[in-house]
Amino acid sequence: MKILAKTGREDVATVYIAEFEDGKRVEFVESVQPPIPRGKKWVLIISSLFGCCVNCAFCDAGGNYRGKLSKQELLSQIDFLVKSRYPERKIPVEKFKIQFARMGEPALNMNVLDVLSEFHDIYEAPGFIPSISTIAPAGCDKFFENLLQIKKEIYKERFQLQFSIHTTDRNLRDSLIPVKKWDFKQISDYGQAFYEKNHRKITLNFALADNTDINPDVLMEFFPPKAFLIKITPVNPTYNAKKHALCSDMLLCGKRENLLSELKLSGYEVILSIGELEENQIGSNCGQYIENYEQEKQKLEKSYNYRLQPV
Ligand code: SF4
């Protein structure tokens, strides 16, 4: 793996652009959550696929699919970041999270499971929390079956599973995530099998655009609050979000409070996760992808405003 460039801020997030064989490129990120010091929380966000065949409507990492990363290619992103701070591969961070969420749907790459299985053979990281965020693509049953096994055998309560569903309107969900995927019943059945009492609940993530709704009755029909929690995030300012007229101005101005209250009244734990807006400027946030920005001619006002530094 050759690092080509990086951008960002040491005290918020840094994005790296790396190249593998045949000129195939990925990006990966390390971030902290100010004011929490790195020793308490450190988050790595790595890519699972070269490009992504899912093409979610708001995501700049979609398209240009060129295959899956091998186990070694997945690990080399982690190893680069770990060794740059902890050369002995001993990571004394209280909450050390790795999200397989920069470019590529992780359930489309079985090698992700090998990384999860072998992680503790390579790194001494008592605070490690793996995080899988998925749109639950159809045809990945084997991945999910094995993931459940790995969680039960190795990680137990130290595992974060998130389903990105974005809306309870099935037609809108199909247009936001334009591939075949599990329906709510399948997600619910799997989530309930995954959840264990007193462990982390399964997250249902909604990148909540202004024209998107969440119907608490639909949620209640499928997702019991004892096993599922709701995470609301903004749609970040990406090229694709702009192209599809998706933005979260109302959420950012506090105008979705009624919806949040309704969800809480239904019994759900609701996490509103706005994150660091500086990350939009860096290009390190969810759905952002710097290489695509580099190819676009028009500037976006609220994002991608940091210069790339060659490495
Ligand atoms: S959000 Fe994830 S699954 Fe959707 S296009 Fe982007 S990388 Fe792929």
mmCIF file of C-alpha atoms and ligand atoms in Angstrom:
data_model
loop_
_atom_site.group_PDB
_atom_site.id
_atom_site.type_symbol
_atom_site.label_atom_id
_atom_site.label_comp_id
_atom_site.label_asym_id
_atom_site.label_seq_id
_atom_site.Cartn_x
_atom_site.Cartn_y
_atom_site.Cartn_z
ATOM 1 C CA MET A 1 0.000 0.000 0.000
ATOM 2 C CA LYS A 2 1.351 3.389 -0.954
ATOM 3 C CA ILE A 3 0.049 6.528 0.754
ATOM 4 C CA LEU A 4 -0.420 9.199 -1.908
ATOM 5 C CA ALA A 5 -1.831 12.117 0.058
ATOM 6 C CA LYS A 6 -3.538 13.202 3.228
ATOM 7 C CA THR A 7 -5.642 16.058 4.478
ATOM 8 C CA GLY A 8 -7.305 17.176 7.691
ATOM 9 C CA ARG A 9 -6.527 18.276 11.189
ATOM 10 C CA GLU A 10 -4.693 16.313 13.830
ATOM 11 C CA ASP A 11 -7.195 17.389 16.514
ATOM 12 C CA VAL A 12 -10.291 16.395 14.487
ATOM 13 C CA ALA A 13 -9.753 13.986 11.602
ATOM 14 C CA THR A 14 -7.221 13.061 8.944
ATOM 15 C CA VAL A 15 -8.095 11.405 5.631
ATOM 16 C CA TYR A 16 -5.490 9.344 3.787
ATOM 17 C CA ILE A 17 -5.584 8.408 0.114
ATOM 18 C CA ALA A 18 -3.783 5.133 -0.596
ATOM 19 C CA GLU A 19 -3.030 3.127 -3.707
ATOM 20 C CA PHE A 20 -2.850 -0.645 -4.096
ATOM 21 C CA GLU A 21 -2.011 -2.919 -7.044
ATOM 22 C CA ASP A 22 -3.282 -1.898 -10.496
ATOM 23 C CA GLY A 23 -3.653 1.693 -9.307
ATOM 24 C CA LYS A 24 -6.742 0.847 -7.251
ATOM 25 C CA ARG A 25 -7.286 3.507 -4.600
ATOM 26 C CA VAL A 26 -9.056 3.765 -1.275
ATOM 27 C CA GLU A 27 -9.394 6.330 1.461
ATOM 28 C CA PHE A 28 -9.278 5.782 5.190
ATOM 29 C CA VAL A 29 -9.657 8.065 8.171
ATOM 30 C CA GLU A 30 -8.535 8.475 11.743
ATOM 31 C CA SER A 31 -10.538 10.756 13.962
ATOM 32 C CA VAL A 32 -11.062 11.924 17.491
ATOM 33 C CA GLN A 33 -14.100 13.470 19.065
ATOM 34 C CA PRO A 34 -13.099 16.772 20.686
ATOM 35 C CA PRO A 35 -12.877 17.438 23.604
ATOM 36 C CA ILE A 36 -12.416 13.713 24.333
ATOM 37 C CA PRO A 37 -8.648 12.977 24.228
ATOM 38 C CA ARG A 38 -7.297 10.327 21.860
ATOM 39 C CA GLY A 39 -6.338 8.151 24.819
ATOM 40 C CA LYS A 40 -10.013 7.842 25.679
ATOM 41 C CA LYS A 41 -11.515 7.520 22.208
ATOM 42 C CA TRP A 42 -9.903 6.925 18.833
ATOM 43 C CA VAL A 43 -11.850 6.025 15.720
ATOM 44 C CA LEU A 44 -10.495 4.522 12.504
ATOM 45 C CA ILE A 45 -12.723 4.346 9.435
ATOM 46 C CA ILE A 46 -11.504 2.044 6.707
ATOM 47 C CA SER A 47 -12.648 1.030 3.224
ATOM 48 C CA SER A 48 -13.916 -2.478 2.411
ATOM 49 C CA LEU A 49 -14.395 -2.270 -1.370
ATOM 50 C CA PHE A 50 -12.702 -0.506 -4.266
ATOM 51 C CA GLY A 51 -15.644 1.721 -5.180
ATOM 52 C CA CYS A 52 -19.129 0.690 -4.122
ATOM 53 C CA CYS A 53 -21.830 -0.991 -6.185
ATOM 54 C CA VAL A 54 -24.646 0.157 -3.890
ATOM 55 C CA ASN A 55 -24.705 3.805 -4.977
ATOM 56 C CA CYS A 56 -26.682 5.323 -2.124
ATOM 57 C CA ALA A 57 -28.243 8.603 -3.218
ATOM 58 C CA PHE A 58 -26.297 10.813 -0.789
ATOM 59 C CA CYS A 59 -22.920 9.097 -0.876
ATOM 60 C CA ASP A 60 -19.875 10.281 -2.805
ATOM 61 C CA ALA A 61 -18.100 6.931 -2.332
ATOM 62 C CA GLY A 62 -20.586 5.048 -4.537
ATOM 63 C CA GLY A 63 -19.841 3.853 -8.085
ATOM 64 C CA ASN A 64 -16.599 2.880 -9.868
ATOM 65 C CA TYR A 65 -16.693 -0.615 -8.365
ATOM 66 C CA ARG A 66 -13.398 -2.476 -8.898
ATOM 67 C CA GLY A 67 -13.624 -5.362 -6.419
ATOM 68 C CA LYS A 68 -13.150 -6.296 -2.781
ATOM 69 C CA LEU A 69 -10.129 -5.581 -0.632
ATOM 70 C CA SER A 70 -8.213 -8.678 0.463
ATOM 71 C CA LYS A 71 -7.678 -9.383 4.162
ATOM 72 C CA GLN A 72 -4.163 -7.987 3.795
ATOM 73 C CA GLU A 73 -5.399 -4.832 2.098
ATOM 74 C CA LEU A 74 -7.969 -4.292 4.841
ATOM 75 C CA LEU A 75 -5.342 -4.838 7.518
ATOM 76 C CA SER A 76 -2.806 -2.572 5.869
ATOM 77 C CA GLN A 77 -5.092 0.438 6.387
ATOM 78 C CA ILE A 78 -5.451 -0.413 10.080
ATOM 79 C CA ASP A 79 -1.781 -1.223 10.495
ATOM 80 C CA PHE A 80 -0.634 2.037 8.927
ATOM 81 C CA LEU A 81 -2.722 4.080 11.360
ATOM 82 C CA VAL A 82 -1.957 1.947 14.410
ATOM 83 C CA LYS A 83 1.800 1.799 13.807
ATOM 84 C CA SER A 84 2.032 5.535 13.207
ATOM 85 C CA ARG A 85 0.959 6.034 16.848
ATOM 86 C CA TYR A 86 1.622 2.701 18.543
ATOM 87 C CA PRO A 87 4.583 1.015 16.768
ATOM 88 C CA GLU A 88 4.404 -2.005 19.106
ATOM 89 C CA ARG A 89 0.774 -2.626 18.090
ATOM 90 C CA LYS A 90 -0.280 -2.131 21.707
ATOM 91 C CA ILE A 91 -3.169 0.312 21.783
ATOM 92 C CA PRO A 92 -3.958 1.641 25.258
ATOM 93 C CA VAL A 93 -7.088 3.526 24.200
ATOM 94 C CA GLU A 94 -10.223 3.169 26.323
ATOM 95 C CA LYS A 95 -12.569 3.148 23.329
ATOM 96 C CA PHE A 96 -10.751 2.131 20.159
ATOM 97 C CA LYS A 97 -13.296 1.837 17.429
ATOM 98 C CA ILE A 98 -12.824 0.628 13.859
ATOM 99 C CA GLN A 99 -15.682 1.316 11.481
ATOM 100 C CA PHE A 100 -15.738 -0.494 8.143
ATOM 101 C CA ALA A 101 -17.491 2.477 6.633
ATOM 102 C CA ARG A 102 -15.392 4.715 4.399
ATOM 103 C CA MET A 103 -15.903 3.213 0.946
ATOM 104 C CA GLY A 104 -17.865 0.026 0.348
ATOM 105 C CA GLU A 105 -20.646 -1.955 1.973
ATOM 106 C CA PRO A 106 -18.802 -4.323 4.372
ATOM 107 C CA ALA A 107 -21.285 -7.216 4.034
ATOM 108 C CA LEU A 108 -20.195 -7.560 0.388
ATOM 109 C CA ASN A 109 -16.692 -8.545 1.484
ATOM 110 C CA MET A 110 -16.202 -11.795 3.457
ATOM 111 C CA ASN A 111 -12.571 -10.772 4.135
ATOM 112 C CA VAL A 112 -13.915 -8.295 6.692
ATOM 113 C CA LEU A 113 -14.826 -11.335 8.810
ATOM 114 C CA ASP A 114 -11.255 -12.644 8.691
ATOM 115 C CA VAL A 115 -10.002 -9.294 9.961
ATOM 116 C CA LEU A 116 -12.494 -9.418 12.828
ATOM 117 C CA SER A 117 -11.526 -13.011 13.667
ATOM 118 C CA GLU A 118 -7.792 -12.367 13.658
ATOM 119 C CA PHE A 119 -7.673 -8.840 15.064
ATOM 120 C CA HIS A 120 -6.713 -9.803 18.610
ATOM 121 C CA ASP A 121 -3.921 -12.099 17.340
ATOM 122 C CA ILE A 122 -2.269 -9.040 15.783
ATOM 123 C CA TYR A 123 -3.062 -6.179 18.150
ATOM 124 C CA GLU A 124 -3.118 -5.764 21.902
ATOM 125 C CA ALA A 125 -6.163 -3.551 22.196
ATOM 126 C CA PRO A 126 -8.330 -4.143 25.248
ATOM 127 C CA GLY A 127 -10.584 -1.199 24.333
ATOM 128 C CA PHE A 128 -11.312 -2.426 20.810
ATOM 129 C CA ILE A 129 -14.884 -2.091 19.548
ATOM 130 C CA PRO A 130 -15.569 -3.178 15.963
ATOM 131 C CA SER A 131 -18.390 -1.366 14.224
ATOM 132 C CA ILE A 132 -20.247 -2.722 11.233
ATOM 133 C CA SER A 133 -22.659 -0.390 9.532
ATOM 134 C CA THR A 134 -24.651 -2.015 6.767
ATOM 135 C CA ILE A 135 -27.543 -1.412 4.414
ATOM 136 C CA ALA A 136 -28.243 -5.196 4.695
ATOM 137 C CA PRO A 137 -27.804 -6.129 1.041
ATOM 138 C CA ALA A 138 -29.668 -9.227 -0.205
ATOM 139 C CA GLY A 139 -27.577 -12.346 -0.841
ATOM 140 C CA CYS A 140 -25.198 -11.797 2.087
ATOM 141 C CA ASP A 141 -26.731 -14.325 4.478
ATOM 142 C CA LYS A 142 -23.455 -16.187 4.908
ATOM 143 C CA PHE A 143 -21.684 -12.975 5.922
ATOM 144 C CA PHE A 144 -24.313 -12.204 8.543
ATOM 145 C CA GLU A 145 -24.416 -15.790 9.815
ATOM 146 C CA ASN A 146 -20.639 -15.790 10.358
ATOM 147 C CA LEU A 147 -20.695 -12.285 11.813
ATOM 148 C CA LEU A 148 -23.133 -13.423 14.477
ATOM 149 C CA GLN A 149 -20.827 -16.294 15.356
ATOM 150 C CA ILE A 150 -17.765 -14.012 15.603
ATOM 151 C CA LYS A 151 -19.649 -11.552 17.783
ATOM 152 C CA LYS A 152 -20.790 -14.315 20.136
ATOM 153 C CA GLU A 153 -17.402 -16.019 20.349
ATOM 154 C CA ILE A 154 -15.007 -13.054 20.424
ATOM 155 C CA TYR A 155 -16.599 -9.678 21.005
ATOM 156 C CA LYS A 156 -19.783 -10.281 23.012
ATOM 157 C CA GLU A 157 -20.949 -6.865 24.299
ATOM 158 C CA ARG A 158 -18.057 -5.026 22.606
ATOM 159 C CA PHE A 159 -19.570 -4.930 19.152
ATOM 160 C CA GLN A 160 -21.560 -2.254 17.365
ATOM 161 C CA LEU A 161 -23.994 -3.261 14.666
ATOM 162 C CA GLN A 162 -25.860 -0.629 12.739
ATOM 163 C CA PHE A 163 -28.448 -0.947 9.996
ATOM 164 C CA SER A 164 -28.633 2.143 7.824
ATOM 165 C CA ILE A 165 -32.269 2.287 6.771
ATOM 166 C CA HIS A 166 -32.793 6.071 6.519
ATOM 167 C CA THR A 167 -36.600 6.041 6.273
ATOM 168 C CA THR A 168 -39.612 3.875 7.080
ATOM 169 C CA ASP A 169 -41.106 4.609 3.644
ATOM 170 C CA ARG A 170 -40.257 1.542 1.555
ATOM 171 C CA ASN A 171 -40.345 3.326 -1.817
ATOM 172 C CA LEU A 172 -38.165 6.139 -0.584
ATOM 173 C CA ARG A 173 -35.788 3.605 0.979
ATOM 174 C CA ASP A 174 -35.508 1.927 -2.427
ATOM 175 C CA SER A 175 -34.633 5.186 -4.099
ATOM 176 C CA LEU A 176 -32.098 6.163 -1.427
ATOM 177 C CA ILE A 177 -30.497 2.690 -1.397
ATOM 178 C CA PRO A 178 -31.050 1.412 -4.934
ATOM 179 C CA VAL A 179 -30.158 -2.293 -4.529
ATOM 180 C CA LYS A 180 -31.991 -5.406 -3.344
ATOM 181 C CA LYS A 181 -31.810 -5.601 0.411
ATOM 182 C CA TRP A 182 -33.381 -7.205 3.453
ATOM 183 C CA ASP A 183 -36.846 -5.977 4.320
ATOM 184 C CA PHE A 184 -37.649 -4.713 7.824
ATOM 185 C CA LYS A 185 -38.785 -8.169 8.979
ATOM 186 C CA GLN A 186 -35.449 -9.728 7.978
ATOM 187 C CA ILE A 187 -33.487 -6.938 9.658
ATOM 188 C CA SER A 188 -35.614 -7.287 12.762
ATOM 189 C CA ASP A 189 -35.220 -11.086 12.964
ATOM 190 C CA TYR A 190 -31.465 -10.875 12.543
ATOM 191 C CA GLY A 191 -31.126 -7.910 14.914
ATOM 192 C CA GLN A 192 -33.059 -9.714 17.625
ATOM 193 C CA ALA A 193 -30.901 -12.823 17.214
ATOM 194 C CA PHE A 194 -27.812 -10.588 17.437
ATOM 195 C CA TYR A 195 -28.940 -8.652 20.491
ATOM 196 C CA GLU A 196 -28.288 -10.031 23.957
ATOM 197 C CA LYS A 197 -29.730 -8.623 27.153
ATOM 198 C CA ASN A 198 -27.529 -5.929 28.734
ATOM 199 C CA HIS A 199 -25.362 -5.763 25.591
ATOM 200 C CA ARG A 200 -25.351 -2.879 23.121
ATOM 201 C CA LYS A 201 -28.626 -2.449 21.334
ATOM 202 C CA ILE A 202 -28.754 -2.716 17.557
ATOM 203 C CA THR A 203 -28.687 0.723 15.950
ATOM 204 C CA LEU A 204 -31.131 1.808 13.272
ATOM 205 C CA ASN A 205 -29.500 4.742 11.535
ATOM 206 C CA PHE A 206 -31.419 7.444 9.737
ATOM 207 C CA ALA A 207 -29.519 10.069 7.756
ATOM 208 C CA LEU A 208 -32.509 12.331 8.022
ATOM 209 C CA ALA A 209 -33.139 14.551 5.006
ATOM 210 C CA ASP A 210 -35.694 17.363 5.202
ATOM 211 C CA ASN A 211 -38.136 15.540 2.941
ATOM 212 C CA THR A 212 -37.740 12.199 4.743
ATOM 213 C CA ASP A 213 -40.063 10.887 7.374
ATOM 214 C CA ILE A 214 -39.864 8.227 10.023
ATOM 215 C CA ASN A 215 -43.133 6.609 11.027
ATOM 216 C CA PRO A 216 -42.907 5.422 14.653
ATOM 217 C CA ASP A 217 -45.805 2.979 14.040
ATOM 218 C CA VAL A 218 -43.837 1.201 11.310
ATOM 219 C CA LEU A 219 -40.798 1.055 13.581
ATOM 220 C CA MET A 220 -42.856 -0.329 16.457
ATOM 221 C CA GLU A 221 -44.297 -3.021 14.193
ATOM 222 C CA PHE A 222 -40.843 -4.469 13.525
ATOM 223 C CA PHE A 223 -38.240 -3.160 15.948
ATOM 224 C CA PRO A 224 -38.803 -3.602 19.700
ATOM 225 C CA PRO A 225 -37.186 -0.753 21.679
ATOM 226 C CA LYS A 226 -35.631 -3.255 24.072
ATOM 227 C CA ALA A 227 -33.336 -4.475 21.269
ATOM 228 C CA PHE A 228 -33.084 -1.500 18.878
ATOM 229 C CA LEU A 229 -32.148 2.137 19.314
ATOM 230 C CA ILE A 230 -32.536 5.000 16.857
ATOM 231 C CA LYS A 231 -29.627 7.110 15.677
ATOM 232 C CA ILE A 232 -30.399 10.262 13.736
ATOM 233 C CA THR A 233 -27.629 11.870 11.733
ATOM 234 C CA PRO A 234 -27.686 14.656 9.154
ATOM 235 C CA VAL A 235 -27.233 14.005 5.444
ATOM 236 C CA ASN A 236 -23.783 15.462 4.977
ATOM 237 C CA PRO A 237 -23.085 18.005 2.210
ATOM 238 C CA THR A 238 -21.845 15.748 -0.590
ATOM 239 C CA TYR A 239 -22.037 16.105 -4.373
ATOM 240 C CA ASN A 240 -24.560 13.297 -4.593
ATOM 241 C CA ALA A 241 -26.733 14.749 -1.822
ATOM 242 C CA LYS A 242 -26.792 18.030 -3.747
ATOM 243 C CA LYS A 243 -27.591 16.259 -7.018
ATOM 244 C CA HIS A 244 -30.546 14.481 -5.362
ATOM 245 C CA ALA A 245 -31.693 17.595 -3.448
ATOM 246 C CA LEU A 246 -31.058 15.947 -0.075
ATOM 247 C CA CYS A 247 -30.136 18.115 2.867
ATOM 248 C CA SER A 248 -30.779 18.221 6.609
ATOM 249 C CA ASP A 249 -31.208 21.955 7.203
ATOM 250 C CA MET A 250 -34.311 21.381 9.344
ATOM 251 C CA LEU A 251 -32.527 18.869 11.578
ATOM 252 C CA LEU A 252 -29.535 21.184 11.940
ATOM 253 C CA CYS A 253 -31.841 24.101 12.872
ATOM 254 C CA GLY A 254 -33.618 22.034 15.534
ATOM 255 C CA LYS A 255 -36.842 21.787 13.509
ATOM 256 C CA ARG A 256 -37.241 17.996 13.780
ATOM 257 C CA GLU A 257 -37.724 18.069 17.540
ATOM 258 C CA ASN A 258 -41.317 16.804 17.279
ATOM 259 C CA LEU A 259 -40.193 13.714 15.446
ATOM 260 C CA LEU A 260 -37.453 13.034 17.982
ATOM 261 C CA SER A 261 -39.972 13.429 20.820
ATOM 262 C CA GLU A 262 -42.429 11.080 19.103
ATOM 263 C CA LEU A 263 -39.750 8.421 18.772
ATOM 264 C CA LYS A 264 -38.810 8.784 22.418
ATOM 265 C CA LEU A 265 -42.464 8.583 23.443
ATOM 266 C CA SER A 266 -42.685 5.294 21.549
ATOM 267 C CA GLY A 267 -40.064 3.965 23.949
ATOM 268 C CA TYR A 268 -36.926 4.276 21.834
ATOM 269 C CA GLU A 269 -33.566 5.456 23.006
ATOM 270 C CA VAL A 270 -32.787 8.198 20.447
ATOM 271 C CA ILE A 271 -29.275 9.406 19.717
ATOM 272 C CA LEU A 272 -28.958 12.641 17.792
ATOM 273 C CA SER A 273 -25.482 12.572 16.316
ATOM 274 C CA ILE A 274 -24.605 15.801 14.533
ATOM 275 C CA GLY A 275 -20.829 15.314 14.822
ATOM 276 C CA GLU A 276 -18.139 17.864 14.091
ATOM 277 C CA LEU A 277 -19.167 20.172 11.231
ATOM 278 C CA GLU A 278 -15.446 20.777 10.625
ATOM 279 C CA GLU A 279 -15.358 17.190 9.380
ATOM 280 C CA ASN A 280 -17.513 18.249 6.421
ATOM 281 C CA GLN A 281 -14.870 20.821 5.506
ATOM 282 C CA ILE A 282 -12.155 18.180 5.790
ATOM 283 C CA GLY A 283 -14.166 15.617 3.832
ATOM 284 C CA SER A 284 -13.893 12.949 6.509
ATOM 285 C CA ASN A 285 -17.579 12.624 7.349
ATOM 286 C CA CYS A 286 -20.023 9.856 6.418
ATOM 287 C CA GLY A 287 -20.810 9.772 2.715
ATOM 288 C CA GLN A 288 -17.892 11.981 1.785
ATOM 289 C CA TYR A 289 -15.125 10.875 -0.508
ATOM 290 C CA ILE A 290 -12.274 13.198 -1.352
ATOM 291 C CA GLU A 291 -11.186 11.613 -4.608
ATOM 292 C CA ASN A 292 -14.627 12.293 -6.055
ATOM 293 C CA TYR A 293 -14.381 15.864 -4.859
ATOM 294 C CA GLU A 294 -11.049 16.143 -6.646
ATOM 295 C CA GLN A 295 -12.777 15.130 -9.868
ATOM 296 C CA GLU A 296 -15.656 17.592 -9.476
ATOM 297 C CA LYS A 297 -15.160 21.068 -10.855
ATOM 298 C CA GLN A 298 -17.758 22.944 -8.859
ATOM 299 C CA LYS A 299 -16.913 23.738 -5.229
ATOM 300 C CA LEU A 300 -19.325 22.917 -2.434
ATOM 301 C CA GLU A 301 -19.735 25.718 0.045
ATOM 302 C CA LYS A 302 -20.016 23.635 3.196
ATOM 303 C CA SER A 303 -17.579 20.824 2.491
ATOM 304 C CA TYR A 304 -14.282 19.607 1.048
ATOM 305 C CA ASN A 305 -12.418 22.829 1.675
ATOM 306 C CA TYR A 306 -9.099 21.455 2.912
ATOM 307 C CA ARG A 307 -6.105 21.104 0.609
ATOM 308 C CA LEU A 308 -4.615 17.685 -0.056
ATOM 309 C CA GLN A 309 -0.985 17.336 1.005
ATOM 310 C CA PRO A 310 1.165 14.910 -0.984
ATOM 311 C CA VAL A 311 2.904 12.371 1.266
HETATM 312 S S1 SF4 B 1 -23.223 4.684 1.898
HETATM 313 FE FE1 SF4 B 1 -21.981 2.836 2.025
HETATM 314 S S2 SF4 B 1 -23.181 1.314 0.882
HETATM 315 FE FE2 SF4 B 1 -23.989 3.303 0.297
HETATM 316 S S3 SF4 B 1 -22.820 3.858 -1.573
HETATM 317 FE FE3 SF4 B 1 -21.762 4.763 0.200
HETATM 318 S S4 SF4 B 1 -20.194 3.272 0.718
HETATM 319 FE FE4 SF4 B 1 -21.717 2.205 -0.554
#
